[in-house]
mmCIF file of C-alpha atoms and ligand atoms in Angstrom:
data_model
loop_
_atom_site.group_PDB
_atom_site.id
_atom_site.type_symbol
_atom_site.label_atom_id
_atom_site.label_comp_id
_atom_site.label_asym_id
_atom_site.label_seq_id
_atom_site.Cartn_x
_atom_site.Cartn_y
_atom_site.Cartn_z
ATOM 1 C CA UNK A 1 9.017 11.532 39.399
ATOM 2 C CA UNK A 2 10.979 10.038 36.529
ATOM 3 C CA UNK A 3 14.470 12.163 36.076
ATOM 4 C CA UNK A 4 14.766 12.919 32.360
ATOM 5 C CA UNK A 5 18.346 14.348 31.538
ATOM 6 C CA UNK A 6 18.885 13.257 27.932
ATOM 7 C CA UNK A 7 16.274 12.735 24.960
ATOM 8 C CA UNK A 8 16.446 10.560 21.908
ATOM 9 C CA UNK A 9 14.791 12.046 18.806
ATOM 10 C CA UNK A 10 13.869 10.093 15.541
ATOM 11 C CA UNK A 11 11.670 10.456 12.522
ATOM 12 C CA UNK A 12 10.181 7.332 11.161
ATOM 13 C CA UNK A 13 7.592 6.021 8.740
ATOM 14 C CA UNK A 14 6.929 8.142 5.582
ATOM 15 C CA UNK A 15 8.531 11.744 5.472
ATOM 16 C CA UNK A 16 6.855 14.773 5.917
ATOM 17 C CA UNK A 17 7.562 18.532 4.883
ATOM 18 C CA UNK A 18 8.021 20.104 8.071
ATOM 19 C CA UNK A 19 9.646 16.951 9.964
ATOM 20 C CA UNK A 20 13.469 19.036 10.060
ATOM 21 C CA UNK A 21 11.330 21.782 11.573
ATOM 22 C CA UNK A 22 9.930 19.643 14.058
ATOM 23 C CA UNK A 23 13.167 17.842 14.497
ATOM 24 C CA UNK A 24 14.831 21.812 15.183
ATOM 25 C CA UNK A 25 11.836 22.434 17.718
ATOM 26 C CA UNK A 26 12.398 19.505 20.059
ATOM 27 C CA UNK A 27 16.065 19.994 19.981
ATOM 28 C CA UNK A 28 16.246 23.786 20.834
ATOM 29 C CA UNK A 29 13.400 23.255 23.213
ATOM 30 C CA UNK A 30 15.448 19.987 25.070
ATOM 31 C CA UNK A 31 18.463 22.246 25.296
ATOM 32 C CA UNK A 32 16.528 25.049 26.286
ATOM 33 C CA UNK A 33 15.167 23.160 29.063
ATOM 34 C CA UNK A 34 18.815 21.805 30.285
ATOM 35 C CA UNK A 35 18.309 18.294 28.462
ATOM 36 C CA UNK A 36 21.133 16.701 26.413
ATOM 37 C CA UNK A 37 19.759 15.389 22.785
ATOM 38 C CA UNK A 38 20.736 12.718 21.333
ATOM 39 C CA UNK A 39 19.113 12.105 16.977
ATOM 40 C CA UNK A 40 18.567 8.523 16.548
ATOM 41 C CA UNK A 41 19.340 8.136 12.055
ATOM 42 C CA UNK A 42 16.861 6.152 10.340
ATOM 43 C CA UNK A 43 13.812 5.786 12.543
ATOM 44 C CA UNK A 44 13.583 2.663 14.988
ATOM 45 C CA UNK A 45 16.275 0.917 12.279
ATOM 46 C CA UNK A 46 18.781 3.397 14.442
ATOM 47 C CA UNK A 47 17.716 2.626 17.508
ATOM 48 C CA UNK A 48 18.443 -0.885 16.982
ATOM 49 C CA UNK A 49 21.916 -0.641 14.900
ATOM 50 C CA UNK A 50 23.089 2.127 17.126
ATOM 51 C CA UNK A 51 23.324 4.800 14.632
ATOM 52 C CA UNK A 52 22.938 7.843 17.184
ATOM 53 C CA UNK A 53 24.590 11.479 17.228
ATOM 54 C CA UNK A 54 25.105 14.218 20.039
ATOM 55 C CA UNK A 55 22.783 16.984 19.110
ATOM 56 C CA UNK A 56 23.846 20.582 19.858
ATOM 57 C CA UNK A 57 21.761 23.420 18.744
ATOM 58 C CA UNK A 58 23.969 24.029 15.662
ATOM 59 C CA UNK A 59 23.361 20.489 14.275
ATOM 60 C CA UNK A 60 19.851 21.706 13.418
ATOM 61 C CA UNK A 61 20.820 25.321 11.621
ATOM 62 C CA UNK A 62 19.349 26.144 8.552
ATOM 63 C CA UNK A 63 16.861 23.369 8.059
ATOM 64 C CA UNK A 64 13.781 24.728 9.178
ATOM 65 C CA UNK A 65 12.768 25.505 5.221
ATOM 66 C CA UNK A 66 13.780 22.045 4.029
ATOM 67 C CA UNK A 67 11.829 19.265 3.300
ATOM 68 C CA UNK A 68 12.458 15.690 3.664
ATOM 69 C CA UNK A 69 14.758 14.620 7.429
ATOM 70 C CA UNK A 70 18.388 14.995 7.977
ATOM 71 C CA UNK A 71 18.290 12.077 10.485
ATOM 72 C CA UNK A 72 16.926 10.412 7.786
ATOM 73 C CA UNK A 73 13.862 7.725 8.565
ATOM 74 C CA UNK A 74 13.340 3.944 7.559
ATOM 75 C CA UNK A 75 10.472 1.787 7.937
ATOM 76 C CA UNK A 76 11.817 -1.363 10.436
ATOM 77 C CA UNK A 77 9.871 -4.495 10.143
ATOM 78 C CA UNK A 78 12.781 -5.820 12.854
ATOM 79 C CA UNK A 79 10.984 -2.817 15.356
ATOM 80 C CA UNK A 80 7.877 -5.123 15.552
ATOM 81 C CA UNK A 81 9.269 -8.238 17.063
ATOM 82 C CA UNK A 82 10.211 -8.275 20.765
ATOM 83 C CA UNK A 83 14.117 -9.026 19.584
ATOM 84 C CA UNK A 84 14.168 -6.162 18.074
ATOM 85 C CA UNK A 85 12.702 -3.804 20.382
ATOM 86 C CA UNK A 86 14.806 -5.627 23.157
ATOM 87 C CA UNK A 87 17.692 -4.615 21.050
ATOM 88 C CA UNK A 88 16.277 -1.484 20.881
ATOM 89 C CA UNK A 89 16.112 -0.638 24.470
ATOM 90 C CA UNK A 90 19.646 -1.681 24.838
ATOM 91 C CA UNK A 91 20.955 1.049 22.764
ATOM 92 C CA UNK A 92 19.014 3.409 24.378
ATOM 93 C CA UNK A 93 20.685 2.441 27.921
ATOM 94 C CA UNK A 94 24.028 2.272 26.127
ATOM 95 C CA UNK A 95 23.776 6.110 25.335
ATOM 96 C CA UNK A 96 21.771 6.747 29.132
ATOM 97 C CA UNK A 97 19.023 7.741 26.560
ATOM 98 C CA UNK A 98 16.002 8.638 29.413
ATOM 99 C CA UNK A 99 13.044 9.529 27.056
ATOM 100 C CA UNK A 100 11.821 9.279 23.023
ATOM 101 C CA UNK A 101 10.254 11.942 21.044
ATOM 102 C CA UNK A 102 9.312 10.255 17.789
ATOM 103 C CA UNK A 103 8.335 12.215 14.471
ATOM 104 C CA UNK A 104 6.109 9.909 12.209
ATOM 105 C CA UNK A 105 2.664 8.448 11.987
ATOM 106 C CA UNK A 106 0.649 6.183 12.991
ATOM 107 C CA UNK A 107 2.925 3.010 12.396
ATOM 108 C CA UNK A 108 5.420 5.097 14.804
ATOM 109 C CA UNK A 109 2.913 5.585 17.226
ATOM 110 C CA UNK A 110 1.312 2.295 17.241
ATOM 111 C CA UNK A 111 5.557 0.637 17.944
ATOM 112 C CA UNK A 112 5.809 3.211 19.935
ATOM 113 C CA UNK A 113 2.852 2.222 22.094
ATOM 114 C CA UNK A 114 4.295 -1.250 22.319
ATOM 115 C CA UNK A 115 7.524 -0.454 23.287
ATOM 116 C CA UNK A 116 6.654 1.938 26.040
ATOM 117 C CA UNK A 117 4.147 -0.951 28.073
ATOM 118 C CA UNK A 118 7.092 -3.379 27.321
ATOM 119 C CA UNK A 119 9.748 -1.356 28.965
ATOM 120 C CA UNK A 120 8.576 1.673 30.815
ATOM 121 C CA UNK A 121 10.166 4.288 28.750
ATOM 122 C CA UNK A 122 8.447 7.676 28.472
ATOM 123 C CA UNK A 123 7.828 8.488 24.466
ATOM 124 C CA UNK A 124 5.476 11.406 23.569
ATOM 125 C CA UNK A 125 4.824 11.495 19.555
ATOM 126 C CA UNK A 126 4.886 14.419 17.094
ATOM 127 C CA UNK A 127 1.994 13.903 14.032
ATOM 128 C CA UNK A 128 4.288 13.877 10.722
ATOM 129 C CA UNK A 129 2.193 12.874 7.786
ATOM 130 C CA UNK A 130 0.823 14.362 4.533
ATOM 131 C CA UNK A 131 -2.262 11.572 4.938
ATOM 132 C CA UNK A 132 -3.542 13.770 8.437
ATOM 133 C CA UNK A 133 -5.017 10.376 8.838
ATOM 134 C CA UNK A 134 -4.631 10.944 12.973
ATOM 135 C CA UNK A 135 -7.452 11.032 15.383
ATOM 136 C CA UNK A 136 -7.500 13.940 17.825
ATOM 137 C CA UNK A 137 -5.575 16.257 15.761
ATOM 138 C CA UNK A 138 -7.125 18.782 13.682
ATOM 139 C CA UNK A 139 -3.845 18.803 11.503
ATOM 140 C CA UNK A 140 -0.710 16.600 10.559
ATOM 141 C CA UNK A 141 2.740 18.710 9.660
ATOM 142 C CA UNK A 142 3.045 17.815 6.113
ATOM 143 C CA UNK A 143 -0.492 17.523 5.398
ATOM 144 C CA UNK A 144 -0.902 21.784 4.447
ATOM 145 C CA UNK A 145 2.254 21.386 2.381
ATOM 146 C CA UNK A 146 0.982 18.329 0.577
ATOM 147 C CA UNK A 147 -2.067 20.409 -0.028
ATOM 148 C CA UNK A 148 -0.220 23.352 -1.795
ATOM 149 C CA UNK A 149 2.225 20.839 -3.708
ATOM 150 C CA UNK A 150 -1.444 19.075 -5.601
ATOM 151 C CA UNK A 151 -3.505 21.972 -5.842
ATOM 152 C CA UNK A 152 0.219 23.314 -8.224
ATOM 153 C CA UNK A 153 -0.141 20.031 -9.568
ATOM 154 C CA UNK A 154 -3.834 19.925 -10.584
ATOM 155 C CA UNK A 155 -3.980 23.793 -11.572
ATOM 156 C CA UNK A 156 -0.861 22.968 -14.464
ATOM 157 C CA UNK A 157 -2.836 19.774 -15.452
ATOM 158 C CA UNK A 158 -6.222 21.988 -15.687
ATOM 159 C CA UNK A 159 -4.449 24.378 -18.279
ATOM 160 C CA UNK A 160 -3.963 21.302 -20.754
ATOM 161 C CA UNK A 161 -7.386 19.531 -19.736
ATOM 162 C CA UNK A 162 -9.343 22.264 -20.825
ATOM 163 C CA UNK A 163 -7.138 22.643 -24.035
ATOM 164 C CA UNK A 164 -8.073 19.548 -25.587
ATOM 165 C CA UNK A 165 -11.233 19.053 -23.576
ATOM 166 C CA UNK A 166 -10.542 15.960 -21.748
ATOM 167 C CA UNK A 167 -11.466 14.043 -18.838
ATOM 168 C CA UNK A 168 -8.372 13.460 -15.949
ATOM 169 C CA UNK A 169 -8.413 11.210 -12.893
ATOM 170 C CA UNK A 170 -5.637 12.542 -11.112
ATOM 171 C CA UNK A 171 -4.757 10.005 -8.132
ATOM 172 C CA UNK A 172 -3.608 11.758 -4.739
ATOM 173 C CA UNK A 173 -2.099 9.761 -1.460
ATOM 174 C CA UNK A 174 -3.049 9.652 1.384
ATOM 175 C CA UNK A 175 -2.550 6.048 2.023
ATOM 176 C CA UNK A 176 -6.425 4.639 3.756
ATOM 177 C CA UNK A 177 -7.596 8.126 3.978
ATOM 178 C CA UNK A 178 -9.567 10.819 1.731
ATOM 179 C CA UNK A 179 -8.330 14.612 3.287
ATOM 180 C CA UNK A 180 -5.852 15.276 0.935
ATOM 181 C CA UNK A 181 -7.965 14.344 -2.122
ATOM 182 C CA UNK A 182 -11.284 16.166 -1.149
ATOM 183 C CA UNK A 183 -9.593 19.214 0.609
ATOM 184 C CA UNK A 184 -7.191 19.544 -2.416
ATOM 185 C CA UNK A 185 -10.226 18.867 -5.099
ATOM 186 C CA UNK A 186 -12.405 21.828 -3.577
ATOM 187 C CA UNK A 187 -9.274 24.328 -3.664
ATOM 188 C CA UNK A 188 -8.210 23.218 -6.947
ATOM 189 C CA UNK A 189 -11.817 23.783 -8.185
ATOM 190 C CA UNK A 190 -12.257 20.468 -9.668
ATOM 191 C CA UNK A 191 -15.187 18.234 -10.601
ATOM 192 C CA UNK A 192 -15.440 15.424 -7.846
ATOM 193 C CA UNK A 193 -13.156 13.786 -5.381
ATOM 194 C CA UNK A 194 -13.321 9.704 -5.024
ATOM 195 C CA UNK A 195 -12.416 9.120 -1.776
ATOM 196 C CA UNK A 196 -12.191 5.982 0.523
ATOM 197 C CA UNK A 197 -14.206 7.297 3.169
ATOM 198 C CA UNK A 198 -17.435 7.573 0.577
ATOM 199 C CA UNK A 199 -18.236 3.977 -1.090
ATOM 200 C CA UNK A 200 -18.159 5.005 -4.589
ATOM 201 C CA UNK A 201 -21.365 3.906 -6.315
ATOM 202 C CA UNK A 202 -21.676 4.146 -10.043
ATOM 203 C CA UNK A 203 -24.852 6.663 -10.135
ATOM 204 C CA UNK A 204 -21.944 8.850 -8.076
ATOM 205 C CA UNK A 205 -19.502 8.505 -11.382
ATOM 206 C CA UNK A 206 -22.311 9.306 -13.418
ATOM 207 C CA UNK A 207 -23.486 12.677 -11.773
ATOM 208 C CA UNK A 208 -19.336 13.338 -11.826
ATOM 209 C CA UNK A 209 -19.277 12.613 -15.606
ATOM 210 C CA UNK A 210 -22.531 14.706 -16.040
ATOM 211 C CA UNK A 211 -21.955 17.643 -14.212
ATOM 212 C CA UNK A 212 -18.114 17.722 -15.232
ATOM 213 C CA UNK A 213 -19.395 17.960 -19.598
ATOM 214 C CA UNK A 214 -21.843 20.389 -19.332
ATOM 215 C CA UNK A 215 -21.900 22.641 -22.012
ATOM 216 C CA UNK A 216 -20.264 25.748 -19.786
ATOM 217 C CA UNK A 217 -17.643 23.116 -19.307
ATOM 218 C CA UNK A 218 -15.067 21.747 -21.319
ATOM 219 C CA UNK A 219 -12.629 19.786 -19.042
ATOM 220 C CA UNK A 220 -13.174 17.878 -15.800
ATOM 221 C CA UNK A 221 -10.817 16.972 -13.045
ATOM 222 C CA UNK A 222 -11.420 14.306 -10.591
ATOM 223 C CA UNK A 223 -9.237 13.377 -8.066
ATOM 224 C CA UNK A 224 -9.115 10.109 -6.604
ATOM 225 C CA UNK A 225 -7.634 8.921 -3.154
ATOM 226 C CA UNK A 226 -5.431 6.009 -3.356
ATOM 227 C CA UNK A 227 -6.585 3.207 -1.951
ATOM 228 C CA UNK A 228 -7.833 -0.656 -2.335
ATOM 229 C CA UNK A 229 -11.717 0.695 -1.680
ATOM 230 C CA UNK A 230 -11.919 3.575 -4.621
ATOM 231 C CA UNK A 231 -9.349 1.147 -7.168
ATOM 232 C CA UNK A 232 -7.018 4.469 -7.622
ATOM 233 C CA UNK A 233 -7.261 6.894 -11.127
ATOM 234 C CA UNK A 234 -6.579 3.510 -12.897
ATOM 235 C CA UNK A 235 -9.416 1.390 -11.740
ATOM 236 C CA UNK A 236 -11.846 4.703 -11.493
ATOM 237 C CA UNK A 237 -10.910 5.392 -15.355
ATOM 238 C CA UNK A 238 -11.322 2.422 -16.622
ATOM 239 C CA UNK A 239 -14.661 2.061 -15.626
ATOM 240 C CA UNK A 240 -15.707 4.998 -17.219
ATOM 241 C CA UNK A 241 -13.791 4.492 -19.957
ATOM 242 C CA UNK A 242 -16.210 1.727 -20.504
ATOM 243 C CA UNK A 243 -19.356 3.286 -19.795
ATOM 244 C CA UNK A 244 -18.166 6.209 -21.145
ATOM 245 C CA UNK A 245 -16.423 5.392 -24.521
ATOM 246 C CA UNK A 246 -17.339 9.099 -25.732
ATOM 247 C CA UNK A 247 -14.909 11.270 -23.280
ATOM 248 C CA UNK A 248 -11.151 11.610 -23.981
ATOM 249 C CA UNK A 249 -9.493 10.208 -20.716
ATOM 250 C CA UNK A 250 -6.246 10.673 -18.897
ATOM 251 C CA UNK A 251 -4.934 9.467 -15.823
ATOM 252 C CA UNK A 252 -2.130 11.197 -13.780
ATOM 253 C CA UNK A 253 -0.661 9.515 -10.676
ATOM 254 C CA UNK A 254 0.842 12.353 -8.582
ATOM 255 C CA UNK A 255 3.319 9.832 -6.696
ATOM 256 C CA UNK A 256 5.684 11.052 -4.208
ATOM 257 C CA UNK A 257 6.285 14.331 -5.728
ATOM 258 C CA UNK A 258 3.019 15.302 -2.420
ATOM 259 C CA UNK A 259 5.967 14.626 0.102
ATOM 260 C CA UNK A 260 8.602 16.879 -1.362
ATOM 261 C CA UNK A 261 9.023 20.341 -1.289
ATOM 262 C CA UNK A 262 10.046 23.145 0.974
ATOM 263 C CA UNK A 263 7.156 23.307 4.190
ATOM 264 C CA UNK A 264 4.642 25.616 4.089
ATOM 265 C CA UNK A 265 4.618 28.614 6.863
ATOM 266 C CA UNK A 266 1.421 26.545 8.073
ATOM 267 C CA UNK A 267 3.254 23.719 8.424
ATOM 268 C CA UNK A 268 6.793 25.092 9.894
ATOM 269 C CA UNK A 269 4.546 27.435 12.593
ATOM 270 C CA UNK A 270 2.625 23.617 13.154
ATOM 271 C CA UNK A 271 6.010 21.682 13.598
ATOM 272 C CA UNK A 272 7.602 24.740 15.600
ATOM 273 C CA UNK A 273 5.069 24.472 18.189
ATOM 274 C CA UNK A 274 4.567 20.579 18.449
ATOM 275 C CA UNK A 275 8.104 19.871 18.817
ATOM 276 C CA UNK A 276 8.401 22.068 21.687
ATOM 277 C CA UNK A 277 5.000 21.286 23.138
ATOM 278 C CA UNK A 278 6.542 17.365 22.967
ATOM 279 C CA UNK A 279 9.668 18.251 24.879
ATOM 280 C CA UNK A 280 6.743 20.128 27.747
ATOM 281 C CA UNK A 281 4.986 16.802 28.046
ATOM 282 C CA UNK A 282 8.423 14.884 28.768
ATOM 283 C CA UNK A 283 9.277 17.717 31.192
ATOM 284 C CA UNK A 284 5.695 17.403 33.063
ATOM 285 C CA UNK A 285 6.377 13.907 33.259
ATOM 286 C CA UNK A 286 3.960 12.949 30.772
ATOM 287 C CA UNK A 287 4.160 9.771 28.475
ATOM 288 C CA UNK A 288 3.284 7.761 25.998
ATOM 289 C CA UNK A 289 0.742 10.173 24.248
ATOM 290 C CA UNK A 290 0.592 12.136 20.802
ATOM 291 C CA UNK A 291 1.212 15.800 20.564
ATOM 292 C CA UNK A 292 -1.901 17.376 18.521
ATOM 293 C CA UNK A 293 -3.550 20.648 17.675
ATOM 294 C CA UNK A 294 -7.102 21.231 18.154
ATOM 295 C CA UNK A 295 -8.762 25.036 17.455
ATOM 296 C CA UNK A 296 -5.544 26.384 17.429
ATOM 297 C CA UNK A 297 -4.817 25.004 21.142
ATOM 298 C CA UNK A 298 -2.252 22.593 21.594
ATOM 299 C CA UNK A 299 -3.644 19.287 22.794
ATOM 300 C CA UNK A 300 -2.181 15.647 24.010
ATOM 301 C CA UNK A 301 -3.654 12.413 23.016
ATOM 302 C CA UNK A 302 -3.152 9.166 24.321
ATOM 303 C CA UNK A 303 -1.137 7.055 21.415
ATOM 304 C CA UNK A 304 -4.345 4.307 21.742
ATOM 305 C CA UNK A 305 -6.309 7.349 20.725
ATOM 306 C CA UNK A 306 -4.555 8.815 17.943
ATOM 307 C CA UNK A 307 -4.185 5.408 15.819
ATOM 308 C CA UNK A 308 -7.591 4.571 16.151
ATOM 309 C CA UNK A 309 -8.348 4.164 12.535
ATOM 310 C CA UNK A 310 -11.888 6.009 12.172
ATOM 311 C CA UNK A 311 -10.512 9.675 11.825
ATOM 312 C CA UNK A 312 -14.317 11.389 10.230
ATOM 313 C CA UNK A 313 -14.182 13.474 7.155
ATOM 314 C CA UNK A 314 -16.173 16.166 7.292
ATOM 315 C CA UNK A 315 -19.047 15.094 4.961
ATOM 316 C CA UNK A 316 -20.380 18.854 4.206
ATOM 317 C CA UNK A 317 -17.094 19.107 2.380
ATOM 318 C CA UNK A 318 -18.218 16.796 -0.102
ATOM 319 C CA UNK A 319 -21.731 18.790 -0.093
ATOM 320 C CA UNK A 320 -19.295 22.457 -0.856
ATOM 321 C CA UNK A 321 -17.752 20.503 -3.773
ATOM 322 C CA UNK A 322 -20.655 19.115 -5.307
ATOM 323 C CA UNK A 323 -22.335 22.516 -4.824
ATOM 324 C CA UNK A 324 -19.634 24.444 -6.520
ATOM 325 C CA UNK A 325 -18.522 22.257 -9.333
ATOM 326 C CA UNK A 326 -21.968 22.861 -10.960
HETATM 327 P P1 ADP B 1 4.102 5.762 9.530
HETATM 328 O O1 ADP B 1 4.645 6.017 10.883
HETATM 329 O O2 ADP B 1 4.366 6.887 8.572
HETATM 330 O O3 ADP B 1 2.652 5.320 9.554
HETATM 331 P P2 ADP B 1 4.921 2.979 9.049
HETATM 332 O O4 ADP B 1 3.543 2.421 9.061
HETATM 333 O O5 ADP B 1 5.860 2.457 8.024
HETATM 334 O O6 ADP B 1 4.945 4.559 8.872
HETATM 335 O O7 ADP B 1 5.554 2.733 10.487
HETATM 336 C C1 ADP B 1 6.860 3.183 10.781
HETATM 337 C C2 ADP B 1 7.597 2.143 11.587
HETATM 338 O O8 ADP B 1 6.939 1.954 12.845
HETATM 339 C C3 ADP B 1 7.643 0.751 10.989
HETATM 340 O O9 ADP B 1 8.624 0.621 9.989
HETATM 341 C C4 ADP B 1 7.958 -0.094 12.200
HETATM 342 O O10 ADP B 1 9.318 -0.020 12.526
HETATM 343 C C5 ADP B 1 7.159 0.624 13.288
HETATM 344 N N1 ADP B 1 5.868 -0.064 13.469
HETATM 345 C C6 ADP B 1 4.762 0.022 12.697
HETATM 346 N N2 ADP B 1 3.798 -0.810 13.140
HETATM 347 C C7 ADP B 1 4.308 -1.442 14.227
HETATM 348 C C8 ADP B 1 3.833 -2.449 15.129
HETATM 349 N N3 ADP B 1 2.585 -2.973 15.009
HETATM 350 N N4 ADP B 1 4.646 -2.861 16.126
HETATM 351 C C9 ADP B 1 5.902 -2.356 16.263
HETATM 352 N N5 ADP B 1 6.412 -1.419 15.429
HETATM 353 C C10 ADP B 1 5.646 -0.966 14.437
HETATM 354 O O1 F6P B 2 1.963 7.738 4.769
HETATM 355 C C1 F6P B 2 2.512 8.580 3.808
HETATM 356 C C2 F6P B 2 2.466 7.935 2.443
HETATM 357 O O2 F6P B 2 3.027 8.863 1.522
HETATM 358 C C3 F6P B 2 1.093 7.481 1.980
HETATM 359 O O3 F6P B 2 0.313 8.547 1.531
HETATM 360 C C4 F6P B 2 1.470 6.494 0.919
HETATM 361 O O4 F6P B 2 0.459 5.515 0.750
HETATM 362 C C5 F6P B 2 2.722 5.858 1.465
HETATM 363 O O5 F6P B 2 3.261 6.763 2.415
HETATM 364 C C6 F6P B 2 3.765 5.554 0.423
HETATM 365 O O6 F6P B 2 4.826 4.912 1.025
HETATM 366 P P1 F6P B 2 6.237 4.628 0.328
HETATM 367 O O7 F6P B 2 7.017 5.899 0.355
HETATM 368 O O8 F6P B 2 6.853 3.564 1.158
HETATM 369 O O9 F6P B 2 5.943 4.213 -1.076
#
């Protein structure tokens, strides 16, 4: 069996509210366990310019509630060339560094992945995204926080759509994936959701349009994923705009205010129990997998698994919204 005796821990990719929570979970949990921790700043960009601090369980006080990473995170186009991981490695040997537990998504996972084949180190990831765009996790932190943060968002824009009686695309992220923009549209009670996952056909934007300026209703709310497939709140409003000369349109682009914000209980309960369940899997001597949650159980998926890009949405959410938005 592999003798782990010091972890590296970084967060990478896009941040997430909750990733400081994780970040406290695997350290506490590592020093519970005997481990030394050592926080890699600025994703796989640290690992390769040797930007890496002794963690104690002090150095993560008092962030549980705050968005955002104190390591800070990068995206590292140098991580996916074999110099660069090569460098990489070499850091971590510099600083005895025996394992990685590595808060991000699936660009994380999927260097990750490489980096383990290429030089036998043991990495087990920790789901931090507000897209929850990862197979064989029934939740990403970030993604319930996200949630809360549009549904604010949409119920403010509501007060002044239904004022002067006009039509809003509001565009949500979520990078290639819908969850945050149908979830979100059915608690925010609006109209429709355009989403990726659903190839929007124009008899759709029509029923949308109907249903939305019925007399009992005198504002509608759509929200559209971002994404090349549904064209964004932009290319979804100008179509209707031309069909559609009639309605009074406005587009709002939500933008990175969805990864902001203090974490949701949800989410810091989520992140609490991954991180730890992460350091568990290095301890049991397993590797190169994602830490996920699945009914409520914790669950571990192999990294090939969990960026697999064909995550389902659940299509009778799209039935619930229709339904209710009569
Ligand atoms: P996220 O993890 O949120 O999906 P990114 O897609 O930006 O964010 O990925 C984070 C980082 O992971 C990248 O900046 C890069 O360093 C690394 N990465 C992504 N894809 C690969 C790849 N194919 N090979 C090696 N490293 C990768
Ligand atoms: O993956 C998280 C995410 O916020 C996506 O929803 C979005 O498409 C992307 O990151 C934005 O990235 P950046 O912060 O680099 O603009």
């Amino acid at each position: 069996m592999y003798e782990i005796k010091t972890i590296g821990v970084l967060t990478s990719g896009g941040d997430a509210p909750g990733m400081n929570a994780a970040l406290r979970a695997v350290t506490r949990s590592a020093i519970f366990n005997g481990l030394a921790v050592k926080a890699i700043c600025r994703g796989y960009k640290g690992l390769i310019t040797d930007e890496i601090l002794d963690f104690k369980t002090q150095n993560v006080s008092n962030i549980i509630q705050h968005g955002g990473t104190i390591i800070k995170t990068a995206r590292c186009p140098e991580f996916k060339t074999p110099e660069g991981r090569k460098q990489a490695f070499e850091t971590m040997q510099k600083h005895n560094i025996d394992a990685l537990v590595v808060l991000g998504g699936d660009g994380t996972f999927t260097g990750a992945r490489t980096f383990a084949q290429e030089f036998n180190v043991p990495i087990v990831g920790v789901p931090c995204t507000i897209d929850n765009d990862l197979c064989g996790t029934d939740k990403t932190i970030g993604y319930d926080t996200a949630l809360n943060t549009v549904i604010e968002c949409v119920d403010k824009i509501r007060d002044t759509a239904s004022s002067h009686e006009r039509l809003f695309f509001v565009e949500v992220m979520g990078r290639d994936a819908g969850f945050l923009a149908l979830n979100a549209a059915i608690a925010s009670g609006a109209e429709a959701a355009v989403i990726p996952e659903v190839a929007i056909k124009e008899d759709m934007l029509a029923e949308v349009i109907q249903n939305g300026f019925r007399k009992t209703k005198n504002s509608s709310i759509v929200l559209v994923a971002e994404s090349d497939v549904t064209g964004g709140a932009n290319g979804v409003a100008e179509k209707v705009k031309k069909d559609y000369p009639q309605y009074d349109v406005r587009v709002v682009v939500l933008g990175h205010i969805q990864r902001g914000g203090t974490p949701s209980a949800t989410d810091r309960i989520l992140a609490s129990r991954m991180g730890a369940a992460a350091v568990e899997a290095l301890l049991d001597d397993q590797r190169n997998l994602m830490v996920g949650i699945q009914n409520d159980e914790i669950v571990y998926v192999p990294f090939s698994r969990a960026i697999k890009d064909d995550k389902p949405i659940n299509k009778r959410l799209l039935q619930v919204l229709r339904t209710l938005s009569i």
